[in-house]
PDB file of C-alpha atoms in Angstrom:
ATOM      1  CA  UNK A  40     -47.328  -5.000  33.258  1.00 85.00           C
ATOM      2  CA  UNK A  41     -45.556  -4.641  29.947  1.00 90.00           C
ATOM      3  CA  UNK A  42     -42.780  -6.496  28.151  1.00 93.00           C
ATOM      4  CA  UNK A  43     -39.795  -4.648  26.698  1.00 94.00           C
ATOM      5  CA  UNK A  44     -37.181  -6.033  24.320  1.00 95.00           C
ATOM      6  CA  UNK A  45     -33.702  -4.549  24.764  1.00 94.00           C
ATOM      7  CA  UNK A  46     -31.177  -5.391  22.036  1.00 94.00           C
ATOM      8  CA  UNK A  47     -27.438  -5.106  22.754  1.00 92.00           C
ATOM      9  CA  UNK A  48     -26.173  -5.787  19.249  1.00 86.00           C
ATOM     10  CA  UNK A  49     -23.143  -3.477  19.418  1.00 85.00           C
ATOM     11  CA  UNK A  50     -21.353  -5.449  22.098  1.00 87.00           C
ATOM     12  CA  UNK A  51     -20.103  -8.983  22.729  1.00 87.00           C
ATOM     13  CA  UNK A  52     -22.788 -10.660  24.906  1.00 88.00           C
ATOM     14  CA  UNK A  53     -20.172 -12.778  26.702  1.00 87.00           C
ATOM     15  CA  UNK A  54     -18.361  -9.641  27.856  1.00 90.00           C
ATOM     16  CA  UNK A  55     -21.606  -7.852  28.726  1.00 93.00           C
ATOM     17  CA  UNK A  56     -23.172 -10.686  30.747  1.00 93.00           C
ATOM     18  CA  UNK A  57     -19.915 -11.525  32.543  1.00 90.00           C
ATOM     19  CA  UNK A  58     -18.422 -14.795  33.720  1.00 88.00           C
ATOM     20  CA  UNK A  59     -21.223 -17.229  34.632  1.00 90.00           C
ATOM     21  CA  UNK A  60     -23.723 -14.408  33.903  1.00 91.00           C
ATOM     22  CA  UNK A  61     -22.529 -12.543  37.013  1.00 94.00           C
ATOM     23  CA  UNK A  62     -23.423  -9.141  35.540  1.00 94.00           C
ATOM     24  CA  UNK A  63     -26.963 -10.247  34.740  1.00 93.00           C
ATOM     25  CA  UNK A  64     -27.369 -11.698  38.237  1.00 94.00           C
ATOM     26  CA  UNK A  65     -26.348  -8.322  39.658  1.00 95.00           C
ATOM     27  CA  UNK A  66     -28.862  -6.496  37.433  1.00 94.00           C
ATOM     28  CA  UNK A  67     -31.624  -8.864  38.555  1.00 93.00           C
ATOM     29  CA  UNK A  68     -30.744  -8.120  42.201  1.00 94.00           C
ATOM     30  CA  UNK A  69     -30.777  -4.375  41.529  1.00 94.00           C
ATOM     31  CA  UNK A  70     -34.196  -4.639  39.854  1.00 95.00           C
ATOM     32  CA  UNK A  71     -36.008  -7.235  42.021  1.00 93.00           C
ATOM     33  CA  UNK A  72     -39.480  -6.212  40.792  1.00 93.00           C
ATOM     34  CA  UNK A  73     -38.641  -6.986  37.165  1.00 94.00           C
ATOM     35  CA  UNK A  74     -38.597 -10.348  35.424  1.00 95.00           C
ATOM     36  CA  UNK A  75     -35.456 -10.370  33.272  1.00 94.00           C
ATOM     37  CA  UNK A  76     -34.441 -13.006  30.713  1.00 94.00           C
ATOM     38  CA  UNK A  77     -31.380 -12.748  28.469  1.00 92.00           C
ATOM     39  CA  UNK A  78     -30.461 -14.814  25.447  1.00 91.00           C
ATOM     40  CA  UNK A  79     -27.791 -13.838  22.955  1.00 88.00           C
ATOM     41  CA  UNK A  80     -28.086 -10.134  22.200  1.00 91.00           C
ATOM     42  CA  UNK A  81     -31.736  -9.931  23.320  1.00 94.00           C
ATOM     43  CA  UNK A  82     -32.856  -9.055  26.850  1.00 95.00           C
ATOM     44  CA  UNK A  83     -36.564  -9.397  27.706  1.00 95.00           C
ATOM     45  CA  UNK A  84     -37.844  -7.529  30.721  1.00 95.00           C
ATOM     46  CA  UNK A  85     -41.359  -7.596  32.207  1.00 94.00           C
ATOM     47  CA  UNK A  86     -42.666  -5.095  34.766  1.00 94.00           C
ATOM     48  CA  UNK A  87     -44.350  -1.713  35.072  1.00 93.00           C
ATOM     49  CA  UNK A  88     -43.700   0.828  32.338  1.00 93.00           C
ATOM     50  CA  UNK A  89     -41.617   3.285  34.349  1.00 93.00           C
ATOM     51  CA  UNK A  90     -39.209   0.732  35.789  1.00 94.00           C
ATOM     52  CA  UNK A  91     -38.769  -1.202  32.520  1.00 94.00           C
ATOM     53  CA  UNK A  92     -38.080   2.107  30.759  1.00 94.00           C
ATOM     54  CA  UNK A  93     -35.410   2.961  33.331  1.00 94.00           C
ATOM     55  CA  UNK A  94     -33.910  -0.532  32.995  1.00 95.00           C
ATOM     56  CA  UNK A  95     -33.645  -0.142  29.213  1.00 94.00           C
ATOM     57  CA  UNK A  96     -31.919   3.240  29.541  1.00 94.00           C
ATOM     58  CA  UNK A  97     -29.407   1.853  32.059  1.00 94.00           C
ATOM     59  CA  UNK A  98     -28.654  -1.207  29.892  1.00 94.00           C
ATOM     60  CA  UNK A  99     -28.014   1.061  26.892  1.00 94.00           C
ATOM     61  CA  UNK A 100     -25.631   3.166  28.992  1.00 93.00           C
ATOM     62  CA  UNK A 101     -23.813   0.015  30.095  1.00 94.00           C
ATOM     63  CA  UNK A 102     -23.667  -1.162  26.484  1.00 93.00           C
ATOM     64  CA  UNK A 103     -21.961   2.081  25.403  1.00 91.00           C
ATOM     65  CA  UNK A 104     -19.388   1.677  28.174  1.00 91.00           C
ATOM     66  CA  UNK A 105     -18.766  -1.946  27.225  1.00 91.00           C
ATOM     67  CA  UNK A 106     -18.310  -1.052  23.537  1.00 88.00           C
ATOM     68  CA  UNK A 107     -15.729   1.581  24.417  1.00 88.00           C
ATOM     69  CA  UNK A 108     -13.725  -0.327  27.013  1.00 89.00           C
ATOM     70  CA  UNK A 109     -14.374  -3.973  26.068  1.00 88.00           C
ATOM     71  CA  UNK A 110     -15.219  -4.852  29.651  1.00 88.00           C
ATOM     72  CA  UNK A 111     -17.990  -4.428  32.222  1.00 91.00           C
ATOM     73  CA  UNK A 112     -17.421  -4.685  35.962  1.00 90.00           C
ATOM     74  CA  UNK A 113     -19.651  -4.815  39.034  1.00 91.00           C
ATOM     75  CA  UNK A 114     -18.430  -1.359  40.071  1.00 91.00           C
ATOM     76  CA  UNK A 115     -19.484   0.170  36.731  1.00 92.00           C
ATOM     77  CA  UNK A 116     -22.934  -1.465  36.891  1.00 93.00           C
ATOM     78  CA  UNK A 117     -23.517  -0.134  40.402  1.00 92.00           C
ATOM     79  CA  UNK A 118     -22.392   3.377  39.410  1.00 91.00           C
ATOM     80  CA  UNK A 119     -24.699   3.453  36.380  1.00 92.00           C
ATOM     81  CA  UNK A 120     -27.776   1.988  38.092  1.00 91.00           C
ATOM     82  CA  UNK A 121     -27.406   4.239  41.145  1.00 86.00           C
ATOM     83  CA  UNK A 122     -27.309   7.257  38.858  1.00 80.00           C
ATOM     84  CA  UNK A 123     -23.750   8.486  39.366  1.00 70.00           C
ATOM     85  CA  UNK A 124     -22.702   7.331  35.890  1.00 67.00           C
ATOM     86  CA  UNK A 125     -19.743   5.230  34.818  1.00 67.00           C
ATOM     87  CA  UNK A 126     -16.330   6.705  35.558  1.00 69.00           C
ATOM     88  CA  UNK A 127     -14.246   7.317  32.457  1.00 68.00           C
ATOM     89  CA  UNK A 128     -10.941   5.458  32.341  1.00 62.00           C
ATOM     90  CA  UNK A 129      -8.309   8.137  31.863  1.00 60.00           C
ATOM     91  CA  UNK A 130      -5.143   7.237  30.004  1.00 61.00           C
ATOM     92  CA  UNK A 131      -3.205   9.429  27.621  1.00 62.00           C
ATOM     93  CA  UNK A 132      -2.999   8.565  23.934  1.00 78.00           C
ATOM     94  CA  UNK A 133      -5.228   5.460  24.088  1.00 91.00           C
ATOM     95  CA  UNK A 134      -6.336   4.406  20.595  1.00 93.00           C
ATOM     96  CA  UNK A 135      -8.802   1.746  21.736  1.00 93.00           C
ATOM     97  CA  UNK A 136      -9.361  -0.619  24.633  1.00 92.00           C
ATOM     98  CA  UNK A 137      -8.707  -4.191  23.603  1.00 91.00           C
ATOM     99  CA  UNK A 138     -10.013  -7.477  24.978  1.00 89.00           C
ATOM    100  CA  UNK A 139     -10.526  -7.349  28.776  1.00 82.00           C
ATOM    101  CA  UNK A 140     -10.087  -3.579  28.719  1.00 86.00           C
ATOM    102  CA  UNK A 141      -6.413  -3.619  27.752  1.00 88.00           C
ATOM    103  CA  UNK A 142      -5.459  -0.078  26.628  1.00 90.00           C
ATOM    104  CA  UNK A 143      -3.793   0.007  23.212  1.00 92.00           C
ATOM    105  CA  UNK A 144      -1.813   3.156  22.520  1.00 89.00           C
ATOM    106  CA  UNK A 145       1.225   4.441  20.681  1.00 88.00           C
ATOM    107  CA  UNK A 146       4.084   3.292  22.910  1.00 85.00           C
ATOM    108  CA  UNK A 147       6.836   5.106  21.035  1.00 88.00           C
ATOM    109  CA  UNK A 148       7.125   8.545  19.475  1.00 90.00           C
ATOM    110  CA  UNK A 149       6.816   7.139  15.947  1.00 92.00           C
ATOM    111  CA  UNK A 150       3.820   4.986  16.846  1.00 93.00           C
ATOM    112  CA  UNK A 151       2.094   8.106  18.142  1.00 93.00           C
ATOM    113  CA  UNK A 152       3.180   9.924  14.976  1.00 94.00           C
ATOM    114  CA  UNK A 153       1.463   7.198  12.935  1.00 95.00           C
ATOM    115  CA  UNK A 154      -1.789   7.886  14.842  1.00 95.00           C
ATOM    116  CA  UNK A 155      -1.542  11.606  14.034  1.00 94.00           C
ATOM    117  CA  UNK A 156      -0.528  11.020  10.404  1.00 95.00           C
ATOM    118  CA  UNK A 157      -3.486   8.674   9.884  1.00 96.00           C
ATOM    119  CA  UNK A 158      -5.863  11.329  11.210  1.00 94.00           C
ATOM    120  CA  UNK A 159      -4.496  13.965   8.826  1.00 94.00           C
ATOM    121  CA  UNK A 160      -4.135  11.909   5.627  1.00 95.00           C
ATOM    122  CA  UNK A 161      -6.259   9.502   3.585  1.00 95.00           C
ATOM    123  CA  UNK A 162      -3.194   7.455   2.575  1.00 96.00           C
ATOM    124  CA  UNK A 163      -0.372   6.708   4.995  1.00 96.00           C
ATOM    125  CA  UNK A 164       2.836   4.726   4.509  1.00 97.00           C
ATOM    126  CA  UNK A 165       4.283   3.104   7.666  1.00 96.00           C
ATOM    127  CA  UNK A 166       7.800   1.812   7.045  1.00 95.00           C
ATOM    128  CA  UNK A 167      10.235   0.058   9.343  1.00 92.00           C
ATOM    129  CA  UNK A 168      11.756  -3.182  10.634  1.00 88.00           C
ATOM    130  CA  UNK A 169       9.946  -6.097  12.255  1.00 84.00           C
ATOM    131  CA  UNK A 170       8.589  -5.558  15.753  1.00 85.00           C
ATOM    132  CA  UNK A 171       8.054  -1.798  15.569  1.00 89.00           C
ATOM    133  CA  UNK A 172       4.273  -2.174  15.910  1.00 90.00           C
ATOM    134  CA  UNK A 173       3.412  -0.543  12.591  1.00 93.00           C
ATOM    135  CA  UNK A 174       0.882  -3.224  11.586  1.00 92.00           C
ATOM    136  CA  UNK A 175      -0.563  -3.530  15.103  1.00 94.00           C
ATOM    137  CA  UNK A 176      -1.151   0.225  15.413  1.00 95.00           C
ATOM    138  CA  UNK A 177      -2.580   0.352  11.868  1.00 95.00           C
ATOM    139  CA  UNK A 178      -5.157  -2.315  12.733  1.00 96.00           C
ATOM    140  CA  UNK A 179      -5.967  -0.579  16.038  1.00 96.00           C
ATOM    141  CA  UNK A 180      -6.693   2.628  14.109  1.00 96.00           C
ATOM    142  CA  UNK A 181      -8.954   0.684  11.738  1.00 96.00           C
ATOM    143  CA  UNK A 182     -10.856  -0.909  14.648  1.00 95.00           C
ATOM    144  CA  UNK A 183     -11.291   2.499  16.297  1.00 94.00           C
ATOM    145  CA  UNK A 184     -12.736   3.968  13.106  1.00 96.00           C
ATOM    146  CA  UNK A 185     -15.187   1.048  12.897  1.00 95.00           C
ATOM    147  CA  UNK A 186     -16.223   1.387  16.550  1.00 91.00           C
ATOM    148  CA  UNK A 187     -16.738   5.121  16.130  1.00 91.00           C
ATOM    149  CA  UNK A 188     -18.900   4.444  13.044  1.00 92.00           C
ATOM    150  CA  UNK A 189     -16.565   6.518  10.879  1.00 95.00           C
ATOM    151  CA  UNK A 190     -16.470   3.605   8.409  1.00 96.00           C
ATOM    152  CA  UNK A 191     -18.632   0.562   7.753  1.00 96.00           C
ATOM    153  CA  UNK A 192     -15.904  -2.035   7.227  1.00 96.00           C
ATOM    154  CA  UNK A 193     -12.250  -2.942   7.570  1.00 96.00           C
ATOM    155  CA  UNK A 194     -10.260  -4.530   4.743  1.00 94.00           C
ATOM    156  CA  UNK A 195      -6.953  -6.184   5.658  1.00 92.00           C
ATOM    157  CA  UNK A 196      -4.692  -7.582   2.970  1.00 90.00           C
ATOM    158  CA  UNK A 197      -1.263  -9.087   2.419  1.00 87.00           C
ATOM    159  CA  UNK A 198       0.565 -10.366  -0.660  1.00 85.00           C
ATOM    160  CA  UNK A 199       0.856 -14.166  -0.490  1.00 72.00           C
ATOM    161  CA  UNK A 200       4.558 -14.265  -1.299  1.00 63.00           C
ATOM    162  CA  UNK A 201       6.599 -17.301  -0.307  1.00 49.00           C
ATOM    163  CA  UNK A 202       9.535 -16.672   2.023  1.00 44.00           C
ATOM    164  CA  UNK A 203      11.518 -19.821   1.336  1.00 42.00           C
ATOM    165  CA  UNK A 204       8.501 -22.152   1.101  1.00 43.00           C
ATOM    166  CA  UNK A 205       6.070 -22.823  -1.737  1.00 48.00           C
ATOM    167  CA  UNK A 206       2.300 -22.537  -1.363  1.00 48.00           C
ATOM    168  CA  UNK A 207       1.766 -25.717  -3.322  1.00 51.00           C
ATOM    169  CA  UNK A 208       3.549 -27.822  -0.735  1.00 50.00           C
ATOM    170  CA  UNK A 209       1.250 -26.698   2.086  1.00 50.00           C
ATOM    171  CA  UNK A 210      -1.657 -29.047   2.932  1.00 55.00           C
ATOM    172  CA  UNK A 211      -5.331 -28.273   2.374  1.00 57.00           C
ATOM    173  CA  UNK A 212      -7.375 -26.202  -0.049  1.00 53.00           C
ATOM    174  CA  UNK A 213      -6.561 -22.656  -1.188  1.00 50.00           C
ATOM    175  CA  UNK A 214      -7.934 -21.057   2.021  1.00 56.00           C
ATOM    176  CA  UNK A 215      -5.777 -23.387   4.125  1.00 61.00           C
ATOM    177  CA  UNK A 216      -2.727 -22.506   2.041  1.00 57.00           C
ATOM    178  CA  UNK A 217      -3.311 -18.750   2.273  1.00 64.00           C
ATOM    179  CA  UNK A 218      -4.384 -18.420   5.927  1.00 70.00           C
ATOM    180  CA  UNK A 219      -0.839 -18.814   7.366  1.00 73.00           C
ATOM    181  CA  UNK A 220       0.180 -15.670   5.450  1.00 71.00           C
ATOM    182  CA  UNK A 221      -2.733 -13.769   6.988  1.00 79.00           C
ATOM    183  CA  UNK A 222      -2.374 -15.099  10.559  1.00 84.00           C
ATOM    184  CA  UNK A 223      -0.573 -12.006  11.927  1.00 84.00           C
ATOM    185  CA  UNK A 224      -3.636  -9.961  10.971  1.00 88.00           C
ATOM    186  CA  UNK A 225      -5.959 -12.395  12.787  1.00 89.00           C
ATOM    187  CA  UNK A 226      -3.678 -12.260  15.850  1.00 91.00           C
ATOM    188  CA  UNK A 227      -3.929  -8.477  16.074  1.00 92.00           C
ATOM    189  CA  UNK A 228      -7.721  -8.495  15.699  1.00 93.00           C
ATOM    190  CA  UNK A 229      -8.095 -11.131  18.427  1.00 93.00           C
ATOM    191  CA  UNK A 230      -6.295  -8.750  20.793  1.00 93.00           C
ATOM    192  CA  UNK A 231      -8.744  -5.958  20.064  1.00 94.00           C
ATOM    193  CA  UNK A 232     -12.178  -7.485  19.488  1.00 92.00           C
ATOM    194  CA  UNK A 233     -13.868 -10.150  21.678  1.00 89.00           C
ATOM    195  CA  UNK A 234     -14.052 -13.530  19.972  1.00 88.00           C
ATOM    196  CA  UNK A 235     -17.829 -13.717  19.530  1.00 86.00           C
ATOM    197  CA  UNK A 236     -18.027 -10.203  18.078  1.00 89.00           C
ATOM    198  CA  UNK A 237     -15.029 -10.801  15.813  1.00 91.00           C
ATOM    199  CA  UNK A 238     -16.642 -13.965  14.444  1.00 90.00           C
ATOM    200  CA  UNK A 239     -19.825 -12.008  13.723  1.00 90.00           C
ATOM    201  CA  UNK A 240     -17.854  -9.268  11.943  1.00 93.00           C
ATOM    202  CA  UNK A 241     -16.039 -11.848   9.829  1.00 90.00           C
ATOM    203  CA  UNK A 242     -19.230 -13.718   8.893  1.00 92.00           C
ATOM    204  CA  UNK A 243     -21.048 -10.510   7.896  1.00 94.00           C
ATOM    205  CA  UNK A 244     -17.933  -9.243   6.055  1.00 93.00           C
ATOM    206  CA  UNK A 245     -17.718  -6.118   8.173  1.00 95.00           C
ATOM    207  CA  UNK A 246     -14.094  -7.203   8.595  1.00 93.00           C
ATOM    208  CA  UNK A 247     -12.503  -8.830   5.566  1.00 91.00           C
ATOM    209  CA  UNK A 248      -9.056 -10.426   5.437  1.00 87.00           C
ATOM    210  CA  UNK A 249      -7.887 -11.459   1.991  1.00 82.00           C
ATOM    211  CA  UNK A 250      -4.752 -11.863  -0.115  1.00 83.00           C
ATOM    212  CA  UNK A 251      -3.844  -8.945  -2.336  1.00 86.00           C
ATOM    213  CA  UNK A 252      -4.876 -10.814  -5.488  1.00 81.00           C
ATOM    214  CA  UNK A 253      -8.515 -10.779  -4.274  1.00 83.00           C
ATOM    215  CA  UNK A 254      -8.601  -6.959  -4.348  1.00 86.00           C
ATOM    216  CA  UNK A 255      -8.634  -6.696  -8.150  1.00 84.00           C
ATOM    217  CA  UNK A 256     -11.787  -5.140  -9.607  1.00 84.00           C
ATOM    218  CA  UNK A 257     -13.129  -3.833  -6.297  1.00 87.00           C
ATOM    219  CA  UNK A 258     -13.924  -0.271  -5.214  1.00 85.00           C
ATOM    220  CA  UNK A 259     -13.589   0.070  -1.467  1.00 90.00           C
ATOM    221  CA  UNK A 260     -15.920   2.717  -0.004  1.00 94.00           C
ATOM    222  CA  UNK A 261     -16.542   3.643   3.658  1.00 96.00           C
ATOM    223  CA  UNK A 262     -13.615   1.537   4.820  1.00 96.00           C
ATOM    224  CA  UNK A 263     -10.200   1.531   6.398  1.00 96.00           C
ATOM    225  CA  UNK A 264      -7.934  -0.560   4.196  1.00 96.00           C
ATOM    226  CA  UNK A 265      -4.612  -1.905   5.472  1.00 95.00           C
ATOM    227  CA  UNK A 266      -2.010  -3.465   3.181  1.00 94.00           C
ATOM    228  CA  UNK A 267       0.642  -5.288   5.192  1.00 93.00           C
ATOM    229  CA  UNK A 268       4.066  -6.492   3.955  1.00 91.00           C
ATOM    230  CA  UNK A 269       3.783  -4.144   0.973  1.00 93.00           C
ATOM    231  CA  UNK A 270       7.487  -4.543   0.163  1.00 93.00           C
ATOM    232  CA  UNK A 271       6.503  -7.887  -1.402  1.00 91.00           C
ATOM    233  CA  UNK A 272       4.123  -6.342  -3.927  1.00 92.00           C
ATOM    234  CA  UNK A 273       5.065  -5.806  -7.547  1.00 92.00           C
ATOM    235  CA  UNK A 274       4.712  -2.411  -9.213  1.00 94.00           C
ATOM    236  CA  UNK A 275       1.469  -3.469 -10.921  1.00 93.00           C
ATOM    237  CA  UNK A 276       0.030  -4.980  -7.725  1.00 92.00           C
ATOM    238  CA  UNK A 277       0.507  -1.910  -5.535  1.00 94.00           C
ATOM    239  CA  UNK A 278      -0.825   0.375  -8.256  1.00 94.00           C
ATOM    240  CA  UNK A 279      -3.882  -1.876  -8.515  1.00 93.00           C
ATOM    241  CA  UNK A 280      -4.327  -1.765  -4.734  1.00 93.00           C
ATOM    242  CA  UNK A 281      -3.912   1.996  -4.372  1.00 94.00           C
ATOM    243  CA  UNK A 282      -6.518   2.642  -7.059  1.00 92.00           C
ATOM    244  CA  UNK A 283      -9.122   0.573  -5.142  1.00 91.00           C
ATOM    245  CA  UNK A 284      -9.676   3.515  -2.766  1.00 93.00           C
ATOM    246  CA  UNK A 285     -13.282   4.704  -2.843  1.00 93.00           C
ATOM    247  CA  UNK A 286     -15.244   7.474  -1.136  1.00 94.00           C
ATOM    248  CA  UNK A 287     -14.812   7.935   2.624  1.00 95.00           C
ATOM    249  CA  UNK A 288     -11.917   5.486   2.663  1.00 95.00           C
ATOM    250  CA  UNK A 289      -8.523   5.551   4.309  1.00 96.00           C
ATOM    251  CA  UNK A 290      -5.504   3.393   3.519  1.00 96.00           C
ATOM    252  CA  UNK A 291      -2.460   2.412   5.545  1.00 97.00           C
ATOM    253  CA  UNK A 292       0.416   0.723   3.701  1.00 96.00           C
ATOM    254  CA  UNK A 293       2.984  -1.014   5.913  1.00 95.00           C
ATOM    255  CA  UNK A 294       6.257  -2.571   4.882  1.00 94.00           C
ATOM    256  CA  UNK A 295       9.920  -3.239   5.581  1.00 92.00           C
ATOM    257  CA  UNK A 296      12.165  -2.521   2.601  1.00 89.00           C
ATOM    258  CA  UNK A 297      14.954  -4.621   4.161  1.00 86.00           C
ATOM    259  CA  UNK A 298      12.847  -7.804   4.001  1.00 87.00           C
ATOM    260  CA  UNK A 299      11.886  -8.172   0.343  1.00 88.00           C
ATOM    261  CA  UNK A 300      11.014 -11.767  -0.586  1.00 85.00           C
ATOM    262  CA  UNK A 301      10.404 -11.129  -4.285  1.00 87.00           C
ATOM    263  CA  UNK A 302      12.673 -12.684  -6.943  1.00 86.00           C
ATOM    264  CA  UNK A 303      15.778 -10.563  -7.528  1.00 86.00           C
ATOM    265  CA  UNK A 304      14.620  -9.652 -11.019  1.00 89.00           C
ATOM    266  CA  UNK A 305      11.309  -8.231  -9.696  1.00 90.00           C
ATOM    267  CA  UNK A 306      11.204  -4.642  -8.420  1.00 92.00           C
ATOM    268  CA  UNK A 307       9.412  -3.924  -5.135  1.00 93.00           C
ATOM    269  CA  UNK A 308       6.152  -2.092  -5.723  1.00 94.00           C
ATOM    270  CA  UNK A 309       6.482  -0.353  -2.346  1.00 95.00           C
ATOM    271  CA  UNK A 310       9.830   1.227  -3.164  1.00 94.00           C
ATOM    272  CA  UNK A 311       8.562   2.276  -6.598  1.00 95.00           C
ATOM    273  CA  UNK A 312       5.373   3.782  -5.127  1.00 95.00           C
ATOM    274  CA  UNK A 313       7.339   5.805  -2.573  1.00 94.00           C
ATOM    275  CA  UNK A 314       9.320   7.402  -5.415  1.00 94.00           C
ATOM    276  CA  UNK A 315       6.314   8.018  -7.672  1.00 95.00           C
ATOM    277  CA  UNK A 316       4.089   9.472  -4.927  1.00 94.00           C
ATOM    278  CA  UNK A 317       6.683  11.447  -2.958  1.00 90.00           C
ATOM    279  CA  UNK A 318       5.267  14.847  -4.008  1.00 89.00           C
ATOM    280  CA  UNK A 319       1.550  13.962  -3.972  1.00 91.00           C
ATOM    281  CA  UNK A 320      -0.529  15.912  -1.434  1.00 90.00           C
ATOM    282  CA  UNK A 321      -2.690  14.024   1.035  1.00 88.00           C
ATOM    283  CA  UNK A 322      -0.165  11.205   1.540  1.00 95.00           C
ATOM    284  CA  UNK A 323       1.642  10.767   4.842  1.00 95.00           C
ATOM    285  CA  UNK A 324       4.734   8.740   5.666  1.00 95.00           C
ATOM    286  CA  UNK A 325       6.090   7.508   8.984  1.00 96.00           C
ATOM    287  CA  UNK A 326       9.492   5.794   9.164  1.00 94.00           C
ATOM    288  CA  UNK A 327      10.104   3.505  12.144  1.00 93.00           C
ATOM    289  CA  UNK A 328      13.568   2.591  13.394  1.00 88.00           C
ATOM    290  CA  UNK A 329      15.134  -0.010  15.639  1.00 81.00           C
ATOM    291  CA  UNK A 330      14.408   2.216  18.675  1.00 82.00           C
ATOM    292  CA  UNK A 331      10.683   1.624  18.020  1.00 84.00           C
ATOM    293  CA  UNK A 332      10.935  -2.162  18.385  1.00 80.00           C
ATOM    294  CA  UNK A 333       8.519  -3.227  21.124  1.00 74.00           C
ATOM    295  CA  UNK A 334       8.967  -6.995  20.961  1.00 70.00           C
ATOM    296  CA  UNK A 335      11.477  -9.015  22.975  1.00 70.00           C
ATOM    297  CA  UNK A 336      14.657  -6.942  23.627  1.00 72.00           C
ATOM    298  CA  UNK A 337      16.633  -9.539  21.674  1.00 82.00           C
ATOM    299  CA  UNK A 338      14.769  -8.518  18.479  1.00 74.00           C
ATOM    300  CA  UNK A 339      16.396  -5.086  18.553  1.00 73.00           C
ATOM    301  CA  UNK A 340      19.845  -6.636  18.968  1.00 81.00           C
ATOM    302  CA  UNK A 341      19.165  -8.994  16.055  1.00 82.00           C
ATOM    303  CA  UNK A 342      18.213  -6.071  13.808  1.00 74.00           C
ATOM    304  CA  UNK A 343      21.355  -4.211  14.855  1.00 78.00           C
ATOM    305  CA  UNK A 344      23.528  -7.264  14.158  1.00 84.00           C
ATOM    306  CA  UNK A 345      22.155  -7.591  10.615  1.00 80.00           C
ATOM    307  CA  UNK A 346      22.691  -3.879   9.995  1.00 74.00           C
ATOM    308  CA  UNK A 347      26.278  -4.205  11.205  1.00 78.00           C
ATOM    309  CA  UNK A 348      26.832  -7.215   8.941  1.00 76.00           C
ATOM    310  CA  UNK A 349      25.708  -5.262   5.874  1.00 68.00           C
ATOM    311  CA  UNK A 350      28.068  -2.434   6.836  1.00 65.00           C
ATOM    312  CA  UNK A 351      31.111  -4.747   7.109  1.00 61.00           C
ATOM    313  CA  UNK A 352      33.719  -4.649   4.315  1.00 55.00           C
ATOM    314  CA  UNK A 353      33.420  -7.110   1.442  1.00 57.00           C
ATOM    315  CA  UNK A 354      36.280  -9.298   2.687  1.00 54.00           C
ATOM    316  CA  UNK A 355      34.254 -10.096   5.838  1.00 51.00           C
ATOM    317  CA  UNK A 356      31.397 -11.409   3.706  1.00 52.00           C
ATOM    318  CA  UNK A 357      33.880 -13.260   1.491  1.00 57.00           C
ATOM    319  CA  UNK A 358      35.217 -14.970   4.617  1.00 55.00           C
ATOM    320  CA  UNK A 359      31.719 -16.148   5.535  1.00 52.00           C
ATOM    321  CA  UNK A 360      31.132 -17.405   1.977  1.00 57.00           C
ATOM    322  CA  UNK A 361      34.422 -19.346   2.074  1.00 55.00           C
ATOM    323  CA  UNK A 362      33.429 -20.838   5.428  1.00 53.00           C
ATOM    324  CA  UNK A 363      30.154 -22.041   3.905  1.00 50.00           C
ATOM    325  CA  UNK A 364      32.032 -23.636   1.009  1.00 56.00           C
ATOM    326  CA  UNK A 365      34.403 -25.472   3.411  1.00 56.00           C
ATOM    327  CA  UNK A 366      31.452 -26.941   5.292  1.00 53.00           C
ATOM    328  CA  UNK A 367      29.805 -28.417   2.185  1.00 51.00           C
TER     329      UNK A 367
END
């Protein structure tokens, strides 16, 4: 009788063990001669050498499946243990499988173009209105690179620019004031990485989410770096960010040039960078339109209404201004 220690540190234990440890109960039933105990990411198994060796190999195969698809079912366990192997889930253009095995893929032509552009360039600009999925796809590409061990970390950043509200009036310390600006990035990650694993990544700084100001002085190697809401950067800020790129690093810059929250006297760093870098090799650009909006159908109609308003003659806008004055 020997004791083996099997470590499943690449996967979320909650997902691997299943609801109420149902997956572990099934493994115990499939290996009745072994004594199996699981705690956290460590599985201890006691039995004869041949059977414990087989058990370890099967658990490692199940771990690889679980890492790829973010789920583990009874059917998969039975297929692997019986020797037929886990059946691959076939779906075209899947970037990664999110929480509970949800496939995340480019749902529009431009989203798929962003996937291809990211693969072919070290720096990619993704431009377009709200709801086109540019940030979501960018983060999915970063998570895929991390899962595939192409990089060692993910850096997500946003400029903390007020859109009608002041940071100082928000409650709490600096982290509490800044976190609301970064929440969309957290939301995307929670869709793609199980909660326990995401917490581990955050604590070990494998995944880092920080305001743009915290990027100064750093060199970012072996990473995918995403800058969201780049239209709200100044010229100096985006230059500082772009020059953080280190070896084996890729950057995705997302932004919407129609939603600039900077003071009117301050030029958008994103718009300036697009002009300066337009002829530089190794830089890709994908422009999203209202047809790429994948949120509620009403979002597309809202975008169209604002575009129509800006195309109206000046006397239409003067009429609205006069109406505002009358209501004061």
